[in-house]
Short mmCIF file of C-alpha atoms and ligand atoms in Angstrom, two decimals:
data_model
loop_
_atom_site.label_atom_id
_atom_site.label_comp_id
_atom_site.label_asym_id
_atom_site.label_seq_id
_atom_site.Cartn_x
_atom_site.Cartn_y
_atom_site.Cartn_z
CA MET A 20 -27.47 -3.44 41.34
CA ARG A 21 -24.38 -2.12 43.06
CA TYR A 22 -24.22 1.31 41.29
CA PHE A 23 -27.41 3.29 41.32
CA PRO A 24 -27.98 5.57 38.21
CA ILE A 25 -28.68 9.17 38.91
CA PHE A 26 -28.32 12.46 36.96
CA PHE A 27 -26.28 14.98 38.94
CA ASP A 28 -27.07 18.60 38.56
CA LEU A 29 -23.81 20.41 37.76
CA GLN A 30 -25.25 23.81 36.96
CA ASP A 31 -22.64 26.25 38.22
CA ARG A 32 -21.00 23.67 40.37
CA LYS A 33 -17.24 23.04 40.41
CA VAL A 34 -15.78 19.91 39.03
CA ILE A 35 -12.17 19.39 39.67
CA VAL A 36 -9.85 17.30 37.43
CA VAL A 37 -6.54 16.31 38.85
CA GLY A 38 -3.96 15.83 36.10
CA GLY A 39 -3.45 17.77 32.79
CA GLY A 40 -2.64 14.97 30.13
CA GLU A 41 -4.55 13.02 27.50
CA GLU A 42 -6.81 11.35 30.20
CA ALA A 43 -7.87 14.57 31.65
CA LEU A 44 -8.53 15.96 28.21
CA ARG A 45 -11.03 13.04 27.71
CA LYS A 46 -12.80 13.77 31.02
CA VAL A 47 -12.94 17.48 30.46
CA ARG A 48 -14.39 16.95 26.78
CA LEU A 49 -17.33 15.17 28.54
CA LEU A 50 -17.65 17.65 31.23
CA LEU A 51 -17.73 20.58 28.76
CA LYS A 52 -21.19 19.11 27.60
CA THR A 53 -22.39 20.24 31.07
CA THR A 54 -22.72 23.71 32.49
CA ALA A 55 -20.19 22.90 35.30
CA LYS A 56 -17.24 25.13 36.32
CA ILE A 57 -14.20 22.99 35.34
CA ALA A 58 -10.94 23.31 37.21
CA ILE A 59 -7.79 21.39 36.60
CA ILE A 60 -5.05 20.90 39.12
CA ALA A 61 -1.82 20.01 37.35
CA PRO A 62 1.66 21.47 37.08
CA ALA A 63 1.62 21.05 33.20
CA LEU A 64 -1.37 21.15 30.88
CA HIS A 65 -2.37 19.81 27.54
CA ASP A 66 -2.45 22.51 24.78
CA GLU A 67 -6.24 21.92 23.94
CA LEU A 68 -7.10 22.46 27.59
CA LYS A 69 -4.92 25.58 27.87
CA ALA A 70 -6.83 27.01 24.86
CA ASN A 71 -10.24 26.43 26.42
CA LYS A 72 -11.73 29.34 28.21
CA ARG A 73 -14.09 27.39 30.30
CA VAL A 74 -11.23 25.63 31.97
CA GLU A 75 -9.68 27.11 35.07
CA TRP A 76 -6.05 25.98 35.39
CA LEU A 77 -4.40 25.73 38.91
CA SER A 78 -0.83 25.27 37.89
CA THR A 79 0.39 23.59 41.04
CA LYS A 80 0.96 20.25 42.53
CA PHE A 81 -1.94 18.45 44.00
CA ALA A 82 -2.85 19.16 47.57
CA GLY A 83 -6.13 17.92 49.36
CA TYR A 84 -7.28 21.42 50.43
CA LEU A 85 -7.63 22.35 46.74
CA LEU A 86 -10.70 20.07 46.49
CA GLU A 87 -12.82 22.24 48.90
CA GLY A 88 -16.11 23.23 47.48
CA ALA A 89 -15.94 20.74 44.52
CA ALA A 90 -19.20 18.82 43.57
CA LEU A 91 -17.24 16.04 41.79
CA VAL A 92 -13.60 15.10 41.49
CA TYR A 93 -11.82 13.26 38.84
CA SER A 94 -8.36 11.79 39.24
CA ALA A 95 -6.79 11.61 35.81
CA GLU A 96 -3.33 11.08 36.99
CA PRO A 97 -2.74 7.35 37.81
CA GLU A 98 0.13 8.02 40.25
CA LEU A 99 -2.08 10.41 42.40
CA ASN A 100 -5.26 8.18 42.28
CA GLU A 101 -4.85 6.84 45.81
CA ARG A 102 -4.25 10.34 47.36
CA VAL A 103 -6.91 12.17 45.37
CA SER A 104 -9.50 9.50 46.16
CA LYS A 105 -8.74 9.66 49.85
CA GLU A 106 -8.66 13.32 50.09
CA ALA A 107 -11.95 13.64 48.19
CA GLN A 108 -13.58 10.91 50.30
CA ALA A 109 -12.45 12.66 53.46
CA ARG A 110 -14.36 15.83 52.38
CA GLY A 111 -17.42 13.83 51.35
CA ILE A 112 -16.91 14.61 47.66
CA PRO A 113 -17.75 11.83 45.01
CA VAL A 114 -14.58 10.78 43.25
CA ASN A 115 -13.73 8.88 40.10
CA ALA A 116 -10.19 7.69 39.53
CA VAL A 117 -9.47 6.63 36.05
CA ASP A 118 -9.16 2.91 35.56
CA ALA A 119 -9.47 2.36 39.32
CA ALA A 120 -13.04 1.51 40.12
CA ASP A 121 -12.06 0.00 43.55
CA ILE A 122 -11.06 3.48 44.86
CA SER A 123 -13.85 5.42 43.00
CA THR A 124 -17.06 6.31 44.59
CA PHE A 125 -18.88 6.81 41.26
CA ILE A 126 -18.32 5.51 37.74
CA VAL A 127 -19.25 7.14 34.46
CA PRO A 128 -21.58 5.41 32.08
CA SER A 129 -21.62 5.44 28.35
CA ILE A 130 -23.73 8.24 27.13
CA VAL A 131 -26.08 8.87 24.15
CA ASP A 132 -26.31 12.72 24.04
CA ARG A 133 -29.36 14.28 22.67
CA ASP A 134 -29.29 17.12 25.04
CA PRO A 135 -31.64 17.65 27.05
CA VAL A 136 -32.36 13.95 26.40
CA VAL A 137 -29.54 11.91 27.79
CA ILE A 138 -29.27 8.09 27.91
CA ALA A 139 -26.81 6.53 30.18
CA ILE A 140 -25.64 2.90 29.83
CA GLY A 141 -23.73 1.20 32.50
CA THR A 142 -22.34 -2.33 33.10
CA GLU A 143 -20.97 -1.69 36.51
CA GLY A 144 -17.42 -2.03 34.91
CA THR A 145 -18.10 -5.59 33.92
CA ALA A 146 -18.39 -5.30 30.19
CA PRO A 147 -17.30 -1.89 28.78
CA VAL A 148 -17.48 -3.21 25.24
CA LEU A 149 -20.87 -4.47 25.59
CA GLY A 150 -21.92 -0.94 27.03
CA GLN A 151 -20.30 0.74 23.97
CA GLY A 152 -22.15 -1.53 21.64
CA ILE A 153 -25.42 -0.87 23.22
CA ARG A 154 -24.61 2.83 23.16
CA ALA A 155 -23.83 2.69 19.43
CA LYS A 156 -27.17 0.85 18.74
CA ILE A 157 -29.25 3.38 20.67
CA ASP A 158 -27.38 6.24 19.07
CA ALA A 159 -28.16 4.90 15.58
CA MET A 160 -31.80 4.44 16.53
CA LEU A 161 -32.51 8.00 17.80
CA PRO A 162 -33.07 10.82 15.50
CA GLN A 163 -30.46 13.64 15.73
CA LYS A 164 -33.31 16.20 16.40
CA LEU A 165 -34.68 14.40 19.33
CA GLY A 166 -33.14 16.87 21.66
CA ALA A 167 -34.45 19.90 19.80
CA LEU A 168 -37.89 18.23 19.99
CA ALA A 169 -37.59 17.83 23.67
CA SER A 170 -36.51 21.50 24.03
CA ARG A 171 -39.42 22.61 21.87
CA ALA A 172 -41.75 20.56 24.18
CA ALA A 173 -40.37 22.42 27.14
CA SER A 174 -41.04 25.78 25.58
CA LEU A 175 -44.65 24.77 24.88
CA ARG A 176 -45.26 22.95 28.19
CA SER A 177 -47.05 25.86 30.09
CA HIS A 178 -49.32 26.56 27.18
CA VAL A 179 -50.27 22.87 26.92
CA ALA A 180 -50.90 22.82 30.70
CA ASP A 181 -53.32 25.66 30.20
CA VAL A 182 -55.46 24.05 27.55
CA VAL A 183 -55.17 20.28 28.03
CA PRO A 184 -56.42 18.83 31.21
CA HIS A 185 -53.98 16.98 33.36
CA GLY A 186 -53.87 13.19 33.42
CA ASN A 187 -54.68 10.94 30.57
CA ARG A 188 -55.50 13.64 28.16
CA ARG A 189 -52.37 15.48 28.63
CA ARG A 190 -50.40 12.29 28.37
CA SER A 191 -52.29 11.44 25.07
CA PHE A 192 -51.38 14.95 23.86
CA TRP A 193 -47.67 14.43 24.50
CA GLN A 194 -47.86 10.94 23.00
CA LYS A 195 -48.97 12.54 19.73
CA PHE A 196 -46.44 15.24 20.10
CA PHE A 197 -43.50 13.00 20.56
CA PHE A 198 -44.51 10.06 18.60
CA GLY A 199 -47.03 11.17 15.95
CA GLU A 200 -47.61 13.72 13.20
CA VAL A 201 -46.41 16.64 15.30
CA ARG A 202 -42.97 14.95 15.70
CA ASP A 203 -42.87 14.02 12.06
CA ALA A 204 -43.43 17.56 10.99
CA PHE A 205 -40.81 18.86 13.34
CA TYR A 206 -38.24 16.46 12.12
CA GLN A 207 -39.00 17.39 8.43
CA ASP A 208 -38.68 21.24 9.34
CA ASP A 209 -42.15 21.67 8.04
CA LYS A 210 -43.41 24.63 10.18
CA LYS A 211 -46.84 24.80 8.56
CA ALA A 212 -47.42 21.08 9.16
CA PHE A 213 -46.00 21.34 12.72
CA ALA A 214 -48.39 24.23 13.63
CA SER A 215 -51.52 22.48 12.15
CA SER A 216 -50.80 19.15 13.67
CA PHE A 217 -50.10 20.76 17.09
CA LYS A 218 -53.38 22.63 16.95
CA ALA A 219 -55.22 19.41 15.89
CA ALA A 220 -53.68 17.50 18.77
CA ILE A 221 -54.64 20.23 21.23
CA ALA A 222 -58.13 20.25 19.81
CA GLU A 223 -58.47 16.47 20.20
CA ASP A 224 -57.17 16.10 23.74
CA GLY A 225 -58.58 19.36 24.93
CA ALA A 226 -62.09 17.94 24.39
CA ALA A 227 -63.44 14.45 24.50
CA PRO A 228 -62.74 11.83 27.20
CA LEU A 229 -60.26 9.16 26.07
CA GLY A 230 -60.83 5.84 27.53
CA ARG A 231 -59.88 3.00 25.24
CA VAL A 232 -58.88 -0.63 25.46
CA SER A 233 -56.12 -2.28 23.55
CA LEU A 234 -56.16 -6.17 23.44
CA VAL A 235 -52.36 -6.88 23.37
CA GLY A 236 -50.77 -10.30 22.69
CA ALA A 237 -47.84 -10.80 25.25
CA GLY A 238 -46.42 -13.85 23.38
CA PRO A 239 -45.32 -17.10 24.97
CA GLY A 240 -43.34 -15.61 27.75
CA ASP A 241 -39.90 -14.32 26.53
CA PRO A 242 -40.15 -10.47 26.69
CA GLU A 243 -37.95 -10.08 23.72
CA LEU A 244 -40.80 -11.80 21.66
CA LEU A 245 -43.04 -8.71 22.29
CA THR A 246 -43.83 -6.59 19.26
CA LEU A 247 -42.74 -3.07 19.18
CA LYS A 248 -46.38 -2.01 19.22
CA ALA A 249 -47.19 -4.08 22.28
CA GLN A 250 -44.14 -2.34 24.01
CA ARG A 251 -45.45 1.04 23.10
CA LYS A 252 -49.00 0.18 24.39
CA LEU A 253 -47.50 -1.04 27.61
CA GLN A 254 -45.71 2.19 28.10
CA GLU A 255 -48.87 4.28 27.31
CA ALA A 256 -51.28 2.29 29.57
CA ASP A 257 -52.74 3.62 32.79
CA VAL A 258 -54.12 0.25 33.60
CA ILE A 259 -52.99 -3.17 32.67
CA VAL A 260 -55.39 -6.11 33.04
CA TYR A 261 -53.34 -9.18 32.64
CA ASP A 262 -53.62 -13.07 32.45
CA ARG A 263 -51.88 -15.72 34.63
CA LEU A 264 -49.63 -16.79 31.76
CA VAL A 265 -48.27 -13.29 31.20
CA SER A 266 -44.65 -13.49 32.32
CA ALA A 267 -42.99 -11.29 35.01
CA GLY A 268 -40.52 -10.08 32.36
CA VAL A 269 -43.23 -8.93 30.05
CA LEU A 270 -44.90 -6.93 32.94
CA GLU A 271 -41.68 -5.31 33.66
CA MET A 272 -41.98 -3.56 30.35
CA ALA A 273 -45.04 -1.60 31.44
CA ARG A 274 -45.01 1.97 32.80
CA ARG A 275 -44.05 1.78 36.40
CA ASP A 276 -47.02 3.78 37.72
CA ALA A 277 -49.71 1.84 35.70
CA VAL A 278 -52.27 0.08 37.79
CA ARG A 279 -52.00 -3.59 37.42
CA ILE A 280 -55.14 -5.79 37.64
CA PRO A 281 -54.40 -9.67 37.56
CA VAL A 282 -57.49 -11.53 36.23
CA GLY A 283 -55.69 -14.83 35.56
CA LYS A 284 -57.91 -17.99 35.33
CA THR A 285 -56.32 -20.92 37.15
CA PRO A 286 -57.61 -24.33 35.80
CA TYR A 287 -59.74 -26.11 38.56
CA ALA A 288 -59.39 -23.16 40.94
CA PRO A 289 -61.56 -20.15 41.75
CA SER A 290 -60.92 -17.62 38.97
CA PRO A 291 -62.61 -14.46 37.71
CA LYS A 292 -65.51 -15.18 35.27
CA GLN A 293 -65.15 -13.82 31.75
CA SER A 294 -68.18 -11.55 32.43
CA GLU A 295 -66.28 -10.03 35.39
CA ILE A 296 -63.23 -9.42 33.21
CA ASN A 297 -65.44 -7.65 30.57
CA GLU A 298 -66.89 -5.49 33.33
CA ILE A 299 -63.47 -4.46 34.58
CA LEU A 300 -62.36 -3.40 31.05
CA VAL A 301 -65.66 -1.47 30.38
CA ARG A 302 -65.37 0.26 33.83
CA GLU A 303 -61.74 1.27 33.47
CA ALA A 304 -62.20 2.68 29.89
CA LYS A 305 -65.37 4.57 30.94
CA ALA A 306 -63.35 6.29 33.68
CA GLY A 307 -61.28 7.68 30.76
CA ARG A 308 -58.28 5.39 31.32
CA VAL A 309 -56.01 3.86 28.65
CA VAL A 310 -56.36 0.17 29.29
CA VAL A 311 -54.12 -2.64 28.01
CA ARG A 312 -55.69 -6.07 28.15
CA LEU A 313 -52.62 -8.18 28.12
CA LYS A 314 -53.10 -11.79 27.17
CA GLY A 315 -50.62 -14.58 26.72
CA GLY A 316 -49.70 -15.47 23.15
CA ASP A 317 -52.06 -13.95 20.71
CA PRO A 318 -55.43 -12.41 21.84
CA TYR A 319 -57.37 -14.16 19.14
CA ILE A 320 -55.96 -17.62 19.62
CA PHE A 321 -57.63 -19.40 22.48
CA GLY A 322 -57.51 -16.03 24.25
CA ARG A 323 -61.17 -15.12 24.32
CA GLY A 324 -60.15 -11.79 22.65
CA GLY A 325 -63.28 -11.87 20.44
CA GLU A 326 -65.57 -11.98 23.44
CA GLU A 327 -63.73 -9.07 25.15
CA GLN A 328 -63.75 -7.03 21.89
CA PHE A 329 -67.48 -7.65 21.45
CA ALA A 330 -68.27 -6.56 25.08
CA LEU A 331 -66.33 -3.46 24.75
CA GLU A 332 -67.89 -2.55 21.28
CA GLN A 333 -71.32 -3.09 22.72
CA ALA A 334 -70.39 -0.56 25.50
CA GLY A 335 -69.32 1.94 22.80
CA ILE A 336 -65.51 1.81 23.71
CA ALA A 337 -62.80 2.10 21.26
CA VAL A 338 -60.83 -1.05 21.05
CA ASP A 339 -57.81 -2.13 19.02
CA VAL A 340 -55.80 -5.39 18.76
CA VAL A 341 -52.14 -5.94 18.85
CA PRO A 342 -51.33 -9.50 17.73
CA GLY A 343 -48.80 -11.59 19.71
CA ILE A 344 -46.64 -14.64 18.92
CA THR A 345 -48.91 -17.71 19.71
CA ALA A 346 -47.49 -20.31 21.85
CA ALA A 347 -47.49 -22.97 18.98
CA LEU A 348 -45.15 -20.55 16.96
CA GLY A 349 -42.95 -19.31 19.82
CA CYS A 350 -42.36 -22.78 21.55
CA ALA A 351 -41.54 -24.37 18.14
CA ALA A 352 -39.00 -21.67 17.29
CA SER A 353 -37.48 -21.88 20.69
CA ALA A 354 -37.04 -25.62 20.36
CA ARG A 355 -35.97 -25.22 16.71
CA LEU A 356 -38.68 -27.50 15.44
CA PRO A 357 -40.17 -26.69 12.01
CA LEU A 358 -43.98 -26.61 11.84
CA THR A 359 -44.06 -27.27 8.04
CA GLN A 360 -41.50 -28.95 5.93
CA ARG A 361 -41.31 -29.44 2.12
CA GLY A 362 -42.21 -32.95 1.23
CA GLN A 363 -43.49 -33.86 4.70
CA ASN A 364 -46.50 -31.71 5.54
CA ARG A 365 -48.46 -28.77 3.99
CA SER A 366 -50.48 -27.59 6.98
CA ILE A 367 -50.69 -27.52 10.64
CA THR A 368 -53.75 -27.30 12.78
CA LEU A 369 -54.03 -25.47 16.09
CA LEU A 370 -56.66 -26.84 18.45
CA THR A 371 -57.63 -26.87 21.92
CA GLY A 372 -57.60 -30.17 23.80
CA HIS A 373 -59.86 -28.92 26.56
CA SER A 374 -63.43 -27.88 26.84
CA GLU A 375 -65.82 -27.08 29.69
CA THR A 376 -66.80 -30.74 29.91
CA GLY A 377 -63.41 -32.32 29.62
CA VAL A 378 -61.70 -33.45 26.41
CA ALA A 379 -62.54 -31.05 23.47
CA ASP A 380 -65.00 -32.07 20.84
CA GLN A 381 -62.75 -32.26 17.81
CA ASP A 382 -62.78 -34.38 14.71
CA TRP A 383 -60.10 -36.85 16.19
CA ALA A 384 -60.81 -39.29 13.40
CA ALA A 385 -59.90 -36.70 10.72
CA LEU A 386 -56.83 -35.60 12.80
CA ALA A 387 -55.67 -39.26 13.11
CA LYS A 388 -55.06 -39.56 9.36
CA PRO A 389 -51.46 -40.09 8.29
CA GLY A 390 -49.41 -37.07 7.71
CA ASN A 391 -51.58 -34.59 9.80
CA VAL A 392 -49.64 -32.19 11.98
CA PHE A 393 -51.43 -30.44 14.93
CA ALA A 394 -50.60 -28.36 18.00
CA ILE A 395 -52.84 -28.97 21.03
CA TYR A 396 -53.26 -26.12 23.39
CA MET A 397 -54.58 -26.74 26.93
CA GLY A 398 -54.18 -30.51 26.29
CA VAL A 399 -52.17 -31.89 29.17
CA ASN A 400 -55.01 -32.86 31.58
CA ALA A 401 -57.02 -34.40 28.67
CA ALA A 402 -53.90 -36.06 27.20
CA GLY A 403 -54.86 -39.61 28.12
CA ASP A 404 -58.26 -39.25 26.54
CA ILE A 405 -56.91 -37.50 23.47
CA SER A 406 -54.40 -40.25 22.71
CA ALA A 407 -56.97 -42.96 23.31
CA ARG A 408 -59.31 -41.27 20.78
CA LEU A 409 -56.62 -40.81 18.27
CA LEU A 410 -55.52 -44.43 18.65
CA ASP A 411 -59.06 -45.62 18.44
CA SER A 412 -59.20 -43.66 15.06
CA GLY A 413 -56.21 -45.48 13.73
CA ILE A 414 -53.35 -43.16 14.28
CA ALA A 415 -49.98 -44.99 14.35
CA PRO A 416 -48.97 -45.54 17.93
CA ASP A 417 -45.42 -44.54 17.14
CA THR A 418 -46.46 -41.11 15.66
CA ARG A 419 -44.03 -38.57 16.92
CA VAL A 420 -45.31 -36.35 19.74
CA THR A 421 -43.29 -33.44 21.28
CA VAL A 422 -44.43 -31.66 24.48
CA ILE A 423 -43.04 -28.24 25.23
CA GLU A 424 -43.61 -26.87 28.63
CA ASN A 425 -42.84 -23.24 29.62
CA GLY A 426 -41.77 -22.66 26.07
CA THR A 427 -39.46 -19.65 25.51
CA LEU A 428 -38.91 -19.15 29.19
CA PRO A 429 -35.68 -20.06 31.15
CA ASP A 430 -37.34 -23.26 32.54
CA GLU A 431 -38.37 -24.66 29.22
CA ARG A 432 -38.64 -28.40 28.86
CA VAL A 433 -38.91 -30.34 25.71
CA ILE A 434 -40.32 -33.96 26.06
CA SER A 435 -40.10 -36.22 23.11
CA THR A 436 -42.47 -39.20 23.00
CA THR A 437 -45.07 -41.02 20.84
CA ILE A 438 -48.81 -40.94 20.69
CA GLY A 439 -48.87 -44.33 22.46
CA GLY A 440 -46.45 -43.16 25.19
CA LEU A 441 -47.86 -39.71 25.74
CA TRP A 442 -49.76 -40.26 28.91
CA ASP A 443 -46.94 -42.15 30.68
CA ALA A 444 -44.39 -39.50 29.52
CA LEU A 445 -46.55 -36.72 31.00
CA GLN A 446 -46.95 -38.62 34.30
CA THR A 447 -43.29 -39.49 34.57
CA SER A 448 -42.02 -36.02 33.74
CA GLY A 449 -44.67 -34.29 35.90
CA VAL A 450 -45.46 -31.42 33.47
CA ALA A 451 -47.07 -28.71 35.52
CA GLY A 452 -46.46 -25.51 33.60
CA PRO A 453 -48.38 -24.45 30.48
CA ALA A 454 -47.47 -26.91 27.73
CA LEU A 455 -48.11 -27.56 24.08
CA ILE A 456 -48.50 -30.95 22.62
CA TYR A 457 -47.32 -31.23 19.03
CA VAL A 458 -48.40 -34.30 17.03
CA GLY A 459 -46.64 -35.48 13.83
CA LEU A 460 -44.20 -32.60 13.58
CA PRO A 461 -41.92 -32.92 10.52
CA THR A 462 -38.14 -33.14 10.85
CA ALA A 463 -35.81 -30.42 9.67
CA LYS A 464 -33.85 -31.58 6.62
CA ALA A 465 -32.82 -30.27 3.31
CA SER A 466 -35.00 -30.67 0.32
CA ALA A 467 -34.41 -30.66 -3.46
CA ASP A 468 -34.85 -27.29 -5.22
CA VAL A 469 -38.08 -27.11 -7.21
CA MET A 470 -39.00 -24.26 -9.45
CA PRO A 471 -42.00 -22.90 -7.59
CA PHE A 472 -43.90 -21.75 -10.76
CA PRO A 473 -42.64 -23.75 -13.77
CA VAL A 474 -43.13 -21.84 -17.13
CA ARG A 475 -46.16 -23.09 -18.94
CA GLN A 476 -45.58 -24.97 -22.19
CA ASP A 477 -48.09 -23.09 -24.15
CA ILE A 478 -46.50 -19.73 -23.03
CA GLN A 479 -43.14 -20.91 -24.01
CA ASP A 480 -44.55 -21.93 -27.45
CA ALA A 481 -46.08 -18.44 -27.82
CA ILE A 482 -42.70 -16.70 -27.02
CA LEU A 483 -41.00 -18.93 -29.57
CA ARG A 484 -43.67 -18.14 -32.27
CA ALA A 485 -43.35 -14.44 -31.48
CA ALA A 486 -39.49 -14.57 -31.84
CA SER A 487 -39.51 -16.41 -35.15
C1 SAM B 507 -55.61 -20.13 27.25
S1 SAM B 507 -54.54 -20.81 26.19
C2 SAM B 507 -53.71 -19.19 25.68
C3 SAM B 507 -53.19 -19.37 24.35
C4 SAM B 507 -52.51 -17.93 23.89
N1 SAM B 507 -53.62 -17.06 23.62
C5 SAM B 507 -51.67 -18.16 22.64
O1 SAM B 507 -51.88 -17.52 21.63
O2 SAM B 507 -50.58 -18.75 22.81
C6 SAM B 507 -53.26 -21.31 27.23
C7 SAM B 507 -52.47 -22.40 26.60
O3 SAM B 507 -51.44 -22.05 25.81
C8 SAM B 507 -50.34 -22.88 25.74
N2 SAM B 507 -49.22 -22.09 26.19
C9 SAM B 507 -49.29 -20.77 26.45
N3 SAM B 507 -48.00 -20.29 26.81
C10 SAM B 507 -47.20 -21.36 26.74
C11 SAM B 507 -45.79 -21.53 26.92
N4 SAM B 507 -44.94 -20.58 27.27
N5 SAM B 507 -45.29 -22.87 26.71
C12 SAM B 507 -46.13 -23.80 26.32
N6 SAM B 507 -47.47 -23.68 26.10
C13 SAM B 507 -48.00 -22.47 26.36
C14 SAM B 507 -50.65 -23.94 26.83
O4 SAM B 507 -51.18 -24.99 26.11
C15 SAM B 507 -51.72 -23.25 27.62
O5 SAM B 507 -52.47 -24.21 28.30
#
């Protein structure tokens, strides 16, 4: 990052714009959103600027000494850019020269304005159109009354500070204010509902301690596959207890000041026991903290989510679950491999290849039947035994097998092989990251349209009888 985003306090500070034409007008329109004192140096001035009482016009040619005392300087006169930039920099004043980033010491982001909530988007000048596109998307997403809601919060802040204790409880209160019923009532201009939901939120957070745990699915790795709810939970959490397979990109989405506790289990290496992880969760929640237990994929699929949920419920701690995209779905989508296909297969089984004692105890004979499709989690180390068992049970040696390593991540690898060649393929390719083994996947292709629910003959007859 070359440009560091900051918000500059312009309250009663002087901002000088050099130039009096269209370009200056554009800059001044933006500056008028602030409370800065705006001065323009230009021999001639655009009519709209002349008419604006907040603009002071120095009707003269540019000279360096005129910049004295300015907090910021804009050069909106291309012919003067070099001089203005030099004179401003000589006085230590940040300067922006229109369309000349190389001689500017600051650049101006695209802005979504819901004063006092302001969102700035920058691309360091590399992709202005992208910046504007992002701006438009954010603008469409945010309610117009967002700024008014923030101002209302500011006016209530000291009252809330008096009645809701500092820390989690106060944070929880503001969560309700900005994202719950209080907000809804405010946006609907329903004063009665606003007052009652505000009072209810104060009553709730002014009293009982709050510790709770959310078991959150982090998906297979690509942070964009997080659900909106998972993102919100990550923003709310005081503590994040996370697995080894949770990607760095997903952790980035968490609140900066959240405490992060890694509890990843590494196969064949010393790792925290499940009972120790349960204890951490209970301990943190009992201390009144908002805890996110972040698990790769989905918490309920080979994630031991049920065990953690049980331990928390036994300890009387509130727990909720946010599903995630399980690896079998995420990896298949990433590699564009359908999991079911009309005319080829009607089901897919998710199973683990590994157990405490080695290869998992599955009904390999049933799985080996023609047409079966299954996705094997944690199957790489036991792959030799798995293929041997399937072959012993009569699976065709040329049954299609697809291995996806680090699915959805930048270093994703897709290895195509057969059940007979699986072990060799894994050895040759040196699969080391998390990997899924799909057996018997169908192939993507068109299929004939079939009426899903054909009209029954007896009903057709009845319709005809009724019509005659
Ligand atoms: C302990 S299980 C956790 C599964 C997780 N709860 C889920 O729903 O995806 C770990 C296994 O999931 C699979 N896995 C998880 N992330 C993966 C990824 N990005 N690419 C391929 N396989 C993955 C691997 O088989 C790995 O050994």
